[in-house]
């Protein structure tokens, strides 16, 4: 699916005038990328989400190339609607991201009418409701517990409770601290870079949180209003994954499941704690342990993969901020060359993805920004798009 979507996008760039040498360079970068090769074989919903994001970028390029004429076809409207619905359904950040991307189709094409955008949005909304209302009820899908929905809020509680300068009333402290046994339990587990230990070390009391969820919402609002510096400092640290190119010295940044002995041991310990917390047999964890079918090949590759995760190299391979800036630069460059502000719409997929995570991020995992990495590799192709003559422009837009 990733290869097919890449091929569609590359074909669109070819129709825009990118030379065969440019196409070959993009193909080599995409196919030989260690990031793509590790992510595409990992069973994460983030990979499918990324493929959908690239699919939307391809359709944005198509609307821009045809100046919106492609959207006269119903199959185009349905395709975009299905992609936006998939984006909203695969990840909890997908719905606001899809909502921000939708106007990009109105921006990039001069012939795009707002009625077409409404039709796309209606198709996407209908599909989301079909799945979440009809399908979920038919399958008896239980809604997520309140504490799971409020992970960002719980992470910020950790920042407030561990900041010696934060102003917290005794009543608010008595309500919040028992969620993790006592104050010392918050200090041991809190890190601005990740939420995992706050929730999954066996000390978090989700039942207690859900029983007082309304009160917790009120406490969070009071703490945020009275301690804005603490909140800003926490979010700046947490979201450095998005905007900072280099790796912080004390940062904890997760790239991919490495299947090293250390990781397997960590996976086992976390899995057993989670199983006991959910009242399951800890032995169930053994069924999900990672194992290589080619251990000799893995043993040869692991040292090289560990090398590109060192501080002097990780900014070039795994840190997604570099690729966010690269994508924005490429879109800006083509906007200046073509003297058209409409090309700014091509940056909305990566911009929307990053803006939403600035508010919702809870842990520094590369997978959350993998869509930015993939789309940015293709935005490099915009640098090879030549200035288009009027005759060629008319011919390209007639090719739907």
Phi, psi and omega in degrees: 000320178294318180296319179296315180294322175300316180298319178298317181293319179296321178297321178296320177294324177296319178293336176278355175109007178293131184291166178296327177295319177296319178296320180296320179296315179297320179296317180296315179300316184290316185285327184266358180299122177297331178295310180298319183293329179276324184285321188290344177259011181256131183278077177234140176296338180298330180290314177296319176303318179296319179298319178297320179297319177295323176300318177294322178296320177300316181292327175296317177300320181293319177295320179294316182296320182269004181059029178095352182296332180299330183286359173290340181273134180296327180295333176291314179298317180294319181299315180294318179299317178297318181296317179295322177296317178299319178300317181291332185269335185284324182224153181291340174273358187289324183297307177295328178294316178298321180297324179284330181283328184309314180295344181300328180291330176285330182285315190283339183243123180292333182267005179282132180255148182299334178296326177293323178293320177297320179297316178299313180298322179295319178298314180297315181296319180297320180291320179296315179295322178301316181287311188284334181260305185282304185294315181300318179293321180296327182263003181057045178286124180277140178293155179294144178296158185301321181295327180289321179294331185256038181297319179299319180297317180295319178299319179290329172302320178300320179295317181294315186287336182260357178271115182296339181266357181288141179266112181227128179289157180296325179294316179295322179295320179294332178282317190277316188303321181296349176300329178234054175068295181200182184296322182296328179294326175294316182296321182292327188260340187286135169213137180292344184274341183203158181253350193307310185289333178295327185257329193240025176262007177091355182257351182281132182256089182292328179296317179297317180298312183295331179288338181237030189299321180296318178296322179296322178299318179294319178297316180301318180297317179296317181293321179295322181288324183269347181227057183296328180296318178298316181295316180295318180297319178297312182293323178297320178293312183297316185274008177300338173305325187275319191248345182261127183286314183273158181278126175301146183300319182262011185287154174239105188241124183258128184258294184207162177290107189279345183054034171277161178304322180296318181292319180299320178295317178297317180300319181294315182296314179296318180297319180292321177296317180295320180297316179296321180297325180270005178076027180255165176287120180304338180295342180298335180300328182299333181291342185244016181288136177290142179209135182274139174276342179231072185299330180293318178294318179301316181299328180282329184274328186305315180300321179293319179294325177291330179296317183283358173262000177291154184307326182284348181239338189296331179296333183274332185254313191249329183293118188284345182299319179304319184282332172297313180293324178298315180296315179297323178295315181297318179294319178297319181298316181287331176296320179290317181295321182268357179051049182220124178286344183296333179295345178300334178298337179292341180272351185297323178304310181287325180292316180296316179303316183287319181296319180294319180291337176300335180261329190252352185299139178235346182205148183273078176251131180301326186303331180294330181251014176302323176302323179295318179299310184295313181296323182296325178299327179277331177294340173304328180297337179297333179292341181262359179285120183285163172295134190258128176287161182297321181293317179292323179299317180295321180293320181293321183286340178279346180271097182268000000 
